[in-house]
Amino acid sequence: MNKAIKVSLYISFVLIICALSKNIMMLNTSDFGRAIKPLIEDIPAFTYDLPLLYKLKGHIDSIDSYEYISSYSYILYTYVLFISIFTEYLDARVLSLFLKVIYIYSLYAIFTSYIKTERYVTLFTFFILAFLMCSSSTLSMFASFYQEQIVIIFLPFLVYSLTCKNNKSMLLLFFSLLIISTAKNQFILTPLIVYSYYIFFDRHKLIIKSVICVVCLLASIFAISYSKGVVELNKYHATYFGSYLYMKNNGYKMPSYVDDKCVGLDAWGNKFDISFGATPTEVGTECFESHKDETFSNALFLLVSKPSTIFKLPFDDGVMSQYKENYFHVYKKLHVIYGESNILTTITNIKDNIFKNIRFISLLLFFIASIFIRNNKIKASLFVVSLFGISQFYVSFFGEGYRDLSKHLFGMYFSFDLCLYITLMNPLMILVKIIKLRWIHILSYDQM
């Protein structure tokens, strides 16, 4: 294939995706402040009329003013420091444009590590697969200030580093793993997941790989230890809106110290409801104020007392009611994704209709299959990505219970998509080649 044509087609594809997604964004559910507090005065919460053009503070606060330690916040801080030399505004659409370009390139990097794009048929195969990876549920994250968007870019780069065998891949592994594991508390297990793959299946250069994984794990522990402002809320939701609620709904005996009247009420007095997500009450913050001393170990009491829960929990009615990529915040009528509906929105709806209840079990099957796959590249990719996705379910539930579980499971949903992307590359290539050969045969027959 002519290189100039190849580049032109690739750029055209990227521009089409960016154009289709320019008006798809995410609601601020009061969490933007974790990332933008030192940079921007405020961004209105729970409004669908965000300007996406935000005036920077006259004097940007120091980087150590962050209460929530996150690699995403530091990357955003560095970007804002740079653009502040030239402008007083942060344009979220321009920033999301850059991130989408990098994301599509990360998908392309994985594709080329498996298949050489020397022919039109292989390049168009990539376009088909990449297009399916560009649903509104994924790309809307880039027009927000949520830490989860780190996973969209750096999990593919982490996969790419696992499939390459050179010194540069070690450097990419380190940075990808470090950035993911310190982006948000719920990604803390990522270094252990990668290390488990190396221990069982790839002990080449194990010392340097061990050092990388340990350093990243320590960094993530440091980030969690020095983050402030949300831990008490998380602990309360993990118990009274999580484990205790699951036990109550499934007829398990709860510890004697549990306040039954607060079970199922979030920190603001919203009562859990499978049909509506939640319903308001007059309790307010009373339960939260009374039970600030809850711990994550209390949430894990469920697993200790009922070990079978580890298998049953993903199929709990309350959990399954939130298995959707059309994310909602507390109330099912309060949608997080908004903006212009188009084919990218349709992809999200199709994924929800087809995969809504099978994502977790599919990830488990991907994980089991990866153990027996002989191709080392596919083994590494599926093992790490599927296990990352599975971990996101348990960390999310035992980290904040049912509250906002729909959006907290973003890492699980994206992992499932990435596993499909990796798995479908070769079969789709074969199918496209068959169709191409069949078309050539028909044309040849017609010309006879």
mmCIF file of N, CA and C in Angstrom, residues 232-342:
data_model
loop_
_atom_site.group_PDB
_atom_site.id
_atom_site.type_symbol
_atom_site.label_atom_id
_atom_site.label_comp_id
_atom_site.label_asym_id
_atom_site.label_seq_id
_atom_site.Cartn_x
_atom_site.Cartn_y
_atom_site.Cartn_z
ATOM 1 N N GLU A 232 -14.219 8.745 53.819
ATOM 2 C CA GLU A 232 -15.315 8.470 54.767
ATOM 3 C C GLU A 232 -16.601 8.128 54.025
ATOM 4 N N LEU A 233 -16.884 8.857 52.954
ATOM 5 C CA LEU A 233 -18.076 8.576 52.150
ATOM 6 C C LEU A 233 -17.994 7.184 51.537
ATOM 7 N N ASN A 234 -16.823 6.861 50.998
ATOM 8 C CA ASN A 234 -16.633 5.544 50.375
ATOM 9 C C ASN A 234 -16.857 4.413 51.371
ATOM 10 N N LYS A 235 -16.329 4.576 52.578
ATOM 11 C CA LYS A 235 -16.459 3.537 53.602
ATOM 12 C C LYS A 235 -17.923 3.346 54.005
ATOM 13 N N TYR A 236 -18.633 4.466 54.141
ATOM 14 C CA TYR A 236 -20.051 4.369 54.510
ATOM 15 C C TYR A 236 -20.839 3.662 53.407
ATOM 16 N N HIS A 237 -20.614 4.061 52.157
ATOM 17 C CA HIS A 237 -21.347 3.449 51.039
ATOM 18 C C HIS A 237 -20.957 1.983 50.837
ATOM 19 N N ALA A 238 -19.692 1.662 51.092
ATOM 20 C CA ALA A 238 -19.238 0.280 50.923
ATOM 21 C C ALA A 238 -19.955 -0.664 51.885
ATOM 22 N N THR A 239 -20.390 -0.127 53.017
ATOM 23 C CA THR A 239 -21.056 -0.954 54.029
ATOM 24 C C THR A 239 -22.577 -0.798 53.968
ATOM 25 N N TYR A 240 -23.069 0.379 54.333
ATOM 26 C CA TYR A 240 -24.520 0.574 54.435
ATOM 27 C C TYR A 240 -25.223 0.650 53.080
ATOM 28 N N PHE A 241 -24.504 0.980 52.036
ATOM 29 C CA PHE A 241 -25.102 1.004 50.701
ATOM 30 C C PHE A 241 -24.500 -0.093 49.821
ATOM 31 N N GLY A 242 -23.772 -1.025 50.490
ATOM 32 C CA GLY A 242 -23.116 -2.100 49.765
ATOM 33 C C GLY A 242 -23.307 -3.443 50.433
ATOM 34 N N SER A 243 -22.311 -3.842 51.213
ATOM 35 C CA SER A 243 -22.310 -5.188 51.805
ATOM 36 C C SER A 243 -23.519 -5.456 52.705
ATOM 37 N N TYR A 244 -23.819 -4.499 53.604
ATOM 38 C CA TYR A 244 -24.956 -4.710 54.518
ATOM 39 C C TYR A 244 -26.259 -4.804 53.736
ATOM 40 N N LEU A 245 -26.384 -3.976 52.704
ATOM 41 C CA LEU A 245 -27.595 -3.988 51.891
ATOM 42 C C LEU A 245 -27.732 -5.309 51.137
ATOM 43 N N TYR A 246 -26.625 -5.799 50.610
ATOM 44 C CA TYR A 246 -26.646 -7.103 49.923
ATOM 45 C C TYR A 246 -27.081 -8.205 50.892
ATOM 46 N N MET A 247 -26.522 -8.193 52.109
ATOM 47 C CA MET A 247 -26.865 -9.205 53.108
ATOM 48 C C MET A 247 -28.344 -9.137 53.475
ATOM 49 N N LYS A 248 -28.855 -7.922 53.656
ATOM 50 C CA LYS A 248 -30.257 -7.743 54.019
ATOM 51 C C LYS A 248 -31.181 -8.239 52.902
ATOM 52 N N ASN A 249 -30.853 -7.881 51.656
ATOM 53 C CA ASN A 249 -31.703 -8.264 50.523
ATOM 54 C C ASN A 249 -31.676 -9.761 50.238
ATOM 55 N N ASN A 250 -30.601 -10.424 50.667
ATOM 56 C CA ASN A 250 -30.463 -11.848 50.376
ATOM 57 C C ASN A 250 -30.665 -12.734 51.603
ATOM 58 N N GLY A 251 -31.196 -12.155 52.685
ATOM 59 C CA GLY A 251 -31.589 -12.936 53.849
ATOM 60 C C GLY A 251 -30.447 -13.414 54.722
ATOM 61 N N TYR A 252 -29.271 -12.764 54.635
ATOM 62 C CA TYR A 252 -28.151 -13.140 55.489
ATOM 63 C C TYR A 252 -28.234 -12.410 56.833
ATOM 64 N N LYS A 253 -27.726 -13.046 57.861
ATOM 65 C CA LYS A 253 -27.681 -12.421 59.180
ATOM 66 C C LYS A 253 -26.569 -11.393 59.204
ATOM 67 N N MET A 254 -26.918 -10.186 59.629
ATOM 68 C CA MET A 254 -25.936 -9.100 59.664
ATOM 69 C C MET A 254 -25.289 -9.003 61.044
ATOM 70 N N PRO A 255 -24.095 -8.403 61.127
ATOM 71 C CA PRO A 255 -23.452 -8.207 62.437
ATOM 72 C C PRO A 255 -24.360 -7.416 63.372
ATOM 73 N N SER A 256 -24.232 -7.646 64.652
ATOM 74 C CA SER A 256 -25.119 -7.020 65.642
ATOM 75 C C SER A 256 -24.966 -5.503 65.702
ATOM 76 N N TYR A 257 -23.796 -4.997 65.288
ATOM 77 C CA TYR A 257 -23.553 -3.555 65.398
ATOM 78 C C TYR A 257 -24.163 -2.758 64.242
ATOM 79 N N VAL A 258 -24.769 -3.430 63.275
ATOM 80 C CA VAL A 258 -25.332 -2.737 62.113
ATOM 81 C C VAL A 258 -26.652 -2.056 62.484
ATOM 82 N N ASP A 259 -26.781 -0.797 62.089
ATOM 83 C CA ASP A 259 -27.997 -0.017 62.329
ATOM 84 C C ASP A 259 -28.972 -0.296 61.178
ATOM 85 N N ASP A 260 -29.953 -1.146 61.432
ATOM 86 C CA ASP A 260 -30.830 -1.644 60.370
ATOM 87 C C ASP A 260 -31.563 -0.530 59.624
ATOM 88 N N LYS A 261 -31.947 0.529 60.344
ATOM 89 C CA LYS A 261 -32.730 1.585 59.692
ATOM 90 C C LYS A 261 -31.909 2.385 58.676
ATOM 91 N N CYS A 262 -30.574 2.269 58.735
ATOM 92 C CA CYS A 262 -29.717 2.999 57.809
ATOM 93 C C CYS A 262 -29.265 2.142 56.617
ATOM 94 N N VAL A 263 -29.529 0.847 56.679
ATOM 95 C CA VAL A 263 -29.116 -0.042 55.593
ATOM 96 C C VAL A 263 -29.893 0.310 54.325
ATOM 97 N N GLY A 264 -29.161 0.592 53.256
ATOM 98 C CA GLY A 264 -29.805 0.941 51.987
ATOM 99 C C GLY A 264 -29.969 2.424 51.775
ATOM 100 N N LEU A 265 -29.492 3.242 52.729
ATOM 101 C CA LEU A 265 -29.541 4.695 52.596
ATOM 102 C C LEU A 265 -28.145 5.224 52.311
ATOM 103 N N ASP A 266 -28.004 6.062 51.287
ATOM 104 C CA ASP A 266 -26.684 6.624 51.004
ATOM 105 C C ASP A 266 -26.412 7.795 51.936
ATOM 106 N N ALA A 267 -25.277 8.444 51.761
ATOM 107 C CA ALA A 267 -24.842 9.489 52.692
ATOM 108 C C ALA A 267 -25.776 10.690 52.719
ATOM 109 N N TRP A 268 -26.618 10.841 51.702
ATOM 110 C CA TRP A 268 -27.539 11.972 51.636
ATOM 111 C C TRP A 268 -28.995 11.536 51.833
ATOM 112 N N GLY A 269 -29.187 10.284 52.235
ATOM 113 C CA GLY A 269 -30.516 9.806 52.565
ATOM 114 C C GLY A 269 -31.322 9.256 51.408
ATOM 115 N N ASN A 270 -30.675 9.004 50.275
ATOM 116 C CA ASN A 270 -31.369 8.374 49.156
ATOM 117 C C ASN A 270 -31.459 6.874 49.408
ATOM 118 N N LYS A 271 -32.648 6.315 49.228
ATOM 119 C CA LYS A 271 -32.857 4.893 49.510
ATOM 120 C C LYS A 271 -32.725 4.084 48.225
ATOM 121 N N PHE A 272 -31.933 3.008 48.282
ATOM 122 C CA PHE A 272 -31.693 2.174 47.101
ATOM 123 C C PHE A 272 -32.993 1.565 46.596
ATOM 124 N N ASP A 273 -33.136 1.562 45.269
ATOM 125 C CA ASP A 273 -34.323 1.004 44.634
ATOM 126 C C ASP A 273 -33.908 0.392 43.301
ATOM 127 N N ILE A 274 -34.212 -0.892 43.097
ATOM 128 C CA ILE A 274 -33.777 -1.575 41.876
ATOM 129 C C ILE A 274 -34.390 -0.938 40.630
ATOM 130 N N SER A 275 -35.644 -0.558 40.710
ATOM 131 C CA SER A 275 -36.336 -0.019 39.539
ATOM 132 C C SER A 275 -35.904 1.398 39.196
ATOM 133 N N PHE A 276 -35.712 2.238 40.214
ATOM 134 C CA PHE A 276 -35.422 3.654 39.985
ATOM 135 C C PHE A 276 -33.992 4.057 40.336
ATOM 136 N N GLY A 277 -33.205 3.120 40.794
ATOM 137 C CA GLY A 277 -31.849 3.461 41.230
ATOM 138 C C GLY A 277 -31.858 3.861 42.684
ATOM 139 N N ALA A 278 -32.692 4.848 43.006
ATOM 140 C CA ALA A 278 -32.866 5.304 44.386
ATOM 141 C C ALA A 278 -34.129 6.149 44.465
ATOM 142 N N THR A 279 -34.629 6.315 45.677
ATOM 143 C CA THR A 279 -35.765 7.212 45.922
ATOM 144 C C THR A 279 -35.391 8.123 47.088
ATOM 145 N N PRO A 280 -35.807 9.387 47.043
ATOM 146 C CA PRO A 280 -35.434 10.326 48.121
ATOM 147 C C PRO A 280 -36.191 10.035 49.410
ATOM 148 N N THR A 281 -35.581 10.387 50.548
ATOM 149 C CA THR A 281 -36.229 10.263 51.865
ATOM 150 C C THR A 281 -35.983 11.557 52.635
ATOM 151 N N GLU A 282 -36.522 11.621 53.828
ATOM 152 C CA GLU A 282 -36.343 12.804 54.674
ATOM 153 C C GLU A 282 -35.174 12.642 55.642
ATOM 154 N N VAL A 283 -34.445 11.545 55.554
ATOM 155 C CA VAL A 283 -33.380 11.245 56.519
ATOM 156 C C VAL A 283 -32.205 12.201 56.391
ATOM 157 N N GLY A 284 -31.916 12.635 55.156
ATOM 158 C CA GLY A 284 -30.774 13.522 54.942
ATOM 159 C C GLY A 284 -29.459 12.833 55.256
ATOM 160 N N THR A 285 -28.543 13.547 55.919
ATOM 161 C CA THR A 285 -27.201 13.005 56.209
ATOM 162 C C THR A 285 -27.123 12.343 57.586
ATOM 163 N N GLU A 286 -28.259 12.134 58.218
ATOM 164 C CA GLU A 286 -28.282 11.612 59.590
ATOM 165 C C GLU A 286 -27.541 10.281 59.717
ATOM 166 N N CYS A 287 -27.819 9.343 58.818
ATOM 167 C CA CYS A 287 -27.178 8.023 58.904
ATOM 168 C C CYS A 287 -25.677 8.120 58.693
ATOM 169 N N PHE A 288 -25.285 8.919 57.720
ATOM 170 C CA PHE A 288 -23.853 9.073 57.451
ATOM 171 C C PHE A 288 -23.136 9.676 58.664
ATOM 172 N N GLU A 289 -23.722 10.701 59.258
ATOM 173 C CA GLU A 289 -23.101 11.344 60.417
ATOM 174 C C GLU A 289 -22.980 10.379 61.593
ATOM 175 N N SER A 290 -23.907 9.444 61.681
ATOM 176 C CA SER A 290 -23.899 8.490 62.804
ATOM 177 C C SER A 290 -22.936 7.323 62.595
ATOM 178 N N HIS A 291 -22.519 7.110 61.341
ATOM 179 C CA HIS A 291 -21.711 5.920 61.059
ATOM 180 C C HIS A 291 -20.458 6.257 60.236
ATOM 181 N N LYS A 292 -19.819 7.348 60.587
ATOM 182 C CA LYS A 292 -18.594 7.751 59.894
ATOM 183 C C LYS A 292 -17.423 6.828 60.212
ATOM 184 N N ASP A 293 -17.574 6.028 61.258
ATOM 185 C CA ASP A 293 -16.473 5.177 61.705
ATOM 186 C C ASP A 293 -16.430 3.828 60.978
ATOM 187 N N GLU A 294 -17.256 3.654 59.944
ATOM 188 C CA GLU A 294 -17.221 2.399 59.193
ATOM 189 C C GLU A 294 -15.862 2.213 58.521
ATOM 190 N N THR A 295 -15.493 0.956 58.275
ATOM 191 C CA THR A 295 -14.205 0.647 57.638
ATOM 192 C C THR A 295 -14.428 -0.282 56.443
ATOM 193 N N PHE A 296 -13.440 -0.315 55.574
ATOM 194 C CA PHE A 296 -13.538 -1.230 54.433
ATOM 195 C C PHE A 296 -13.500 -2.683 54.884
ATOM 196 N N SER A 297 -12.859 -2.934 56.024
ATOM 197 C CA SER A 297 -12.831 -4.311 56.546
ATOM 198 C C SER A 297 -14.238 -4.757 56.931
ATOM 199 N N ASN A 298 -15.086 -3.819 57.370
ATOM 200 C CA ASN A 298 -16.478 -4.151 57.664
ATOM 201 C C ASN A 298 -17.214 -4.572 56.400
ATOM 202 N N ALA A 299 -16.876 -3.900 55.295
ATOM 203 C CA ALA A 299 -17.490 -4.250 54.008
ATOM 204 C C ALA A 299 -17.085 -5.652 53.584
ATOM 205 N N LEU A 300 -15.843 -6.011 53.888
ATOM 206 C CA LEU A 300 -15.331 -7.326 53.500
ATOM 207 C C LEU A 300 -15.822 -8.439 54.426
ATOM 208 N N PHE A 301 -16.520 -8.067 55.529
ATOM 209 C CA PHE A 301 -17.100 -9.073 56.422
ATOM 210 C C PHE A 301 -18.017 -10.010 55.650
ATOM 211 N N LEU A 302 -18.663 -9.460 54.623
ATOM 212 C CA LEU A 302 -19.554 -10.260 53.780
ATOM 213 C C LEU A 302 -18.819 -11.436 53.160
ATOM 214 N N LEU A 303 -17.610 -11.180 52.628
ATOM 215 C CA LEU A 303 -16.830 -12.250 52.003
ATOM 216 C C LEU A 303 -16.330 -13.257 53.027
ATOM 217 N N VAL A 304 -15.954 -12.742 54.201
ATOM 218 C CA VAL A 304 -15.426 -13.618 55.250
ATOM 219 C C VAL A 304 -16.526 -14.544 55.778
ATOM 220 N N SER A 305 -17.712 -13.984 55.981
ATOM 221 C CA SER A 305 -18.808 -14.776 56.555
ATOM 222 C C SER A 305 -19.489 -15.663 55.516
ATOM 223 N N LYS A 306 -19.496 -15.206 54.266
ATOM 224 C CA LYS A 306 -20.133 -15.960 53.183
ATOM 225 C C LYS A 306 -19.205 -15.981 51.961
ATOM 226 N N PRO A 307 -18.188 -16.838 51.962
ATOM 227 C CA PRO A 307 -17.215 -16.866 50.854
ATOM 228 C C PRO A 307 -17.855 -17.111 49.485
ATOM 229 N N SER A 308 -19.001 -17.782 49.480
ATOM 230 C CA SER A 308 -19.665 -18.060 48.202
ATOM 231 C C SER A 308 -20.144 -16.779 47.521
ATOM 232 N N THR A 309 -20.160 -15.683 48.288
ATOM 233 C CA THR A 309 -20.603 -14.400 47.734
ATOM 234 C C THR A 309 -19.743 -13.963 46.566
ATOM 235 N N ILE A 310 -18.481 -14.353 46.578
ATOM 236 C CA ILE A 310 -17.588 -13.947 45.497
ATOM 237 C C ILE A 310 -18.088 -14.434 44.139
ATOM 238 N N PHE A 311 -18.831 -15.546 44.150
ATOM 239 C CA PHE A 311 -19.396 -16.083 42.908
ATOM 240 C C PHE A 311 -20.815 -15.556 42.661
ATOM 241 N N LYS A 312 -21.540 -15.291 43.738
ATOM 242 C CA LYS A 312 -22.940 -14.881 43.610
ATOM 243 C C LYS A 312 -23.109 -13.392 43.353
ATOM 244 N N LEU A 313 -22.208 -12.586 43.894
ATOM 245 C CA LEU A 313 -22.363 -11.138 43.856
ATOM 246 C C LEU A 313 -22.551 -10.560 42.449
ATOM 247 N N PRO A 314 -21.780 -10.987 41.433
ATOM 248 C CA PRO A 314 -21.957 -10.411 40.098
ATOM 249 C C PRO A 314 -23.333 -10.661 39.497
ATOM 250 N N PHE A 315 -24.084 -11.617 40.054
ATOM 251 C CA PHE A 315 -25.395 -11.968 39.514
ATOM 252 C C PHE A 315 -26.533 -11.554 40.446
ATOM 253 N N ASP A 316 -26.206 -10.711 41.422
ATOM 254 C CA ASP A 316 -27.210 -10.155 42.322
ATOM 255 C C ASP A 316 -28.140 -9.234 41.535
ATOM 256 N N ASP A 317 -29.429 -9.255 41.838
ATOM 257 C CA ASP A 317 -30.410 -8.442 41.107
ATOM 258 C C ASP A 317 -30.076 -6.956 41.168
ATOM 259 N N GLY A 318 -29.671 -6.498 42.338
ATOM 260 C CA GLY A 318 -29.338 -5.087 42.492
ATOM 261 C C GLY A 318 -28.126 -4.689 41.671
ATOM 262 N N VAL A 319 -27.155 -5.586 41.595
ATOM 263 C CA VAL A 319 -25.954 -5.338 40.783
ATOM 264 C C VAL A 319 -26.304 -5.352 39.305
ATOM 265 N N MET A 320 -27.035 -6.375 38.878
ATOM 266 C CA MET A 320 -27.348 -6.520 37.460
ATOM 267 C C MET A 320 -28.234 -5.393 36.942
ATOM 268 N N SER A 321 -28.974 -4.750 37.840
ATOM 269 C CA SER A 321 -29.807 -3.623 37.422
ATOM 270 C C SER A 321 -28.964 -2.413 37.024
ATOM 271 N N GLN A 322 -27.666 -2.459 37.342
ATOM 272 C CA GLN A 322 -26.782 -1.338 37.005
ATOM 273 C C GLN A 322 -25.761 -1.691 35.927
ATOM 274 N N TYR A 323 -25.894 -2.858 35.327
ATOM 275 C CA TYR A 323 -24.991 -3.253 34.247
ATOM 276 C C TYR A 323 -25.390 -2.536 32.950
ATOM 277 N N LYS A 324 -25.037 -1.283 32.832
ATOM 278 C CA LYS A 324 -25.364 -0.560 31.606
ATOM 279 C C LYS A 324 -24.325 0.540 31.365
ATOM 280 N N GLU A 325 -23.997 0.722 30.090
ATOM 281 C CA GLU A 325 -23.035 1.762 29.728
ATOM 282 C C GLU A 325 -23.697 3.111 29.514
ATOM 283 N N ASN A 326 -25.023 3.159 29.460
ATOM 284 C CA ASN A 326 -25.732 4.436 29.529
ATOM 285 C C ASN A 326 -25.798 4.810 31.003
ATOM 286 N N TYR A 327 -24.673 5.291 31.524
ATOM 287 C CA TYR A 327 -24.497 5.488 32.957
ATOM 288 C C TYR A 327 -25.542 6.431 33.545
ATOM 289 N N PHE A 328 -25.882 6.186 34.817
ATOM 290 C CA PHE A 328 -26.764 7.098 35.531
ATOM 291 C C PHE A 328 -26.156 7.403 36.891
ATOM 292 N N HIS A 329 -26.584 8.522 37.467
ATOM 293 C CA HIS A 329 -26.074 8.935 38.774
ATOM 294 C C HIS A 329 -27.173 8.797 39.822
ATOM 295 N N VAL A 330 -27.057 7.810 40.671
ATOM 296 C CA VAL A 330 -27.981 7.523 41.773
ATOM 297 C C VAL A 330 -29.389 7.188 41.260
ATOM 298 N N TYR A 331 -30.023 8.151 40.563
ATOM 299 C CA TYR A 331 -31.363 7.931 39.998
ATOM 300 C C TYR A 331 -31.235 7.531 38.537
ATOM 301 N N LYS A 332 -31.954 6.508 38.130
ATOM 302 C CA LYS A 332 -31.835 6.025 36.754
ATOM 303 C C LYS A 332 -32.271 7.057 35.717
ATOM 304 N N LYS A 333 -33.089 8.000 36.138
ATOM 305 C CA LYS A 333 -33.526 9.041 35.204
ATOM 306 C C LYS A 333 -32.467 10.133 35.023
ATOM 307 N N LEU A 334 -31.455 10.138 35.891
ATOM 308 C CA LEU A 334 -30.396 11.150 35.799
ATOM 309 C C LEU A 334 -29.227 10.577 35.002
ATOM 310 N N HIS A 335 -29.292 10.729 33.682
ATOM 311 C CA HIS A 335 -28.282 10.164 32.792
ATOM 312 C C HIS A 335 -26.993 10.981 32.828
ATOM 313 N N VAL A 336 -25.867 10.296 32.778
ATOM 314 C CA VAL A 336 -24.566 10.955 32.850
ATOM 315 C C VAL A 336 -24.074 11.372 31.460
ATOM 316 N N ILE A 337 -24.325 10.530 30.451
ATOM 317 C CA ILE A 337 -23.918 10.855 29.080
ATOM 318 C C ILE A 337 -25.007 11.694 28.419
ATOM 319 N N TYR A 338 -24.617 12.768 27.780
ATOM 320 C CA TYR A 338 -25.603 13.584 27.074
ATOM 321 C C TYR A 338 -24.948 14.227 25.855
ATOM 322 N N GLY A 339 -25.779 14.870 25.037
ATOM 323 C CA GLY A 339 -25.263 15.509 23.826
ATOM 324 C C GLY A 339 -25.945 14.971 22.590
ATOM 325 N N GLU A 340 -25.306 15.188 21.478
ATOM 326 C CA GLU A 340 -25.887 14.826 20.187
ATOM 327 C C GLU A 340 -25.911 13.314 19.990
ATOM 328 N N SER A 341 -27.088 12.766 19.698
ATOM 329 C CA SER A 341 -27.216 11.333 19.450
ATOM 330 C C SER A 341 -26.893 11.032 17.985
ATOM 331 N N ASN A 342 -26.055 10.046 17.766
ATOM 332 C CA ASN A 342 -25.712 9.628 16.403
ATOM 333 C C ASN A 342 -25.298 8.160 16.438
#
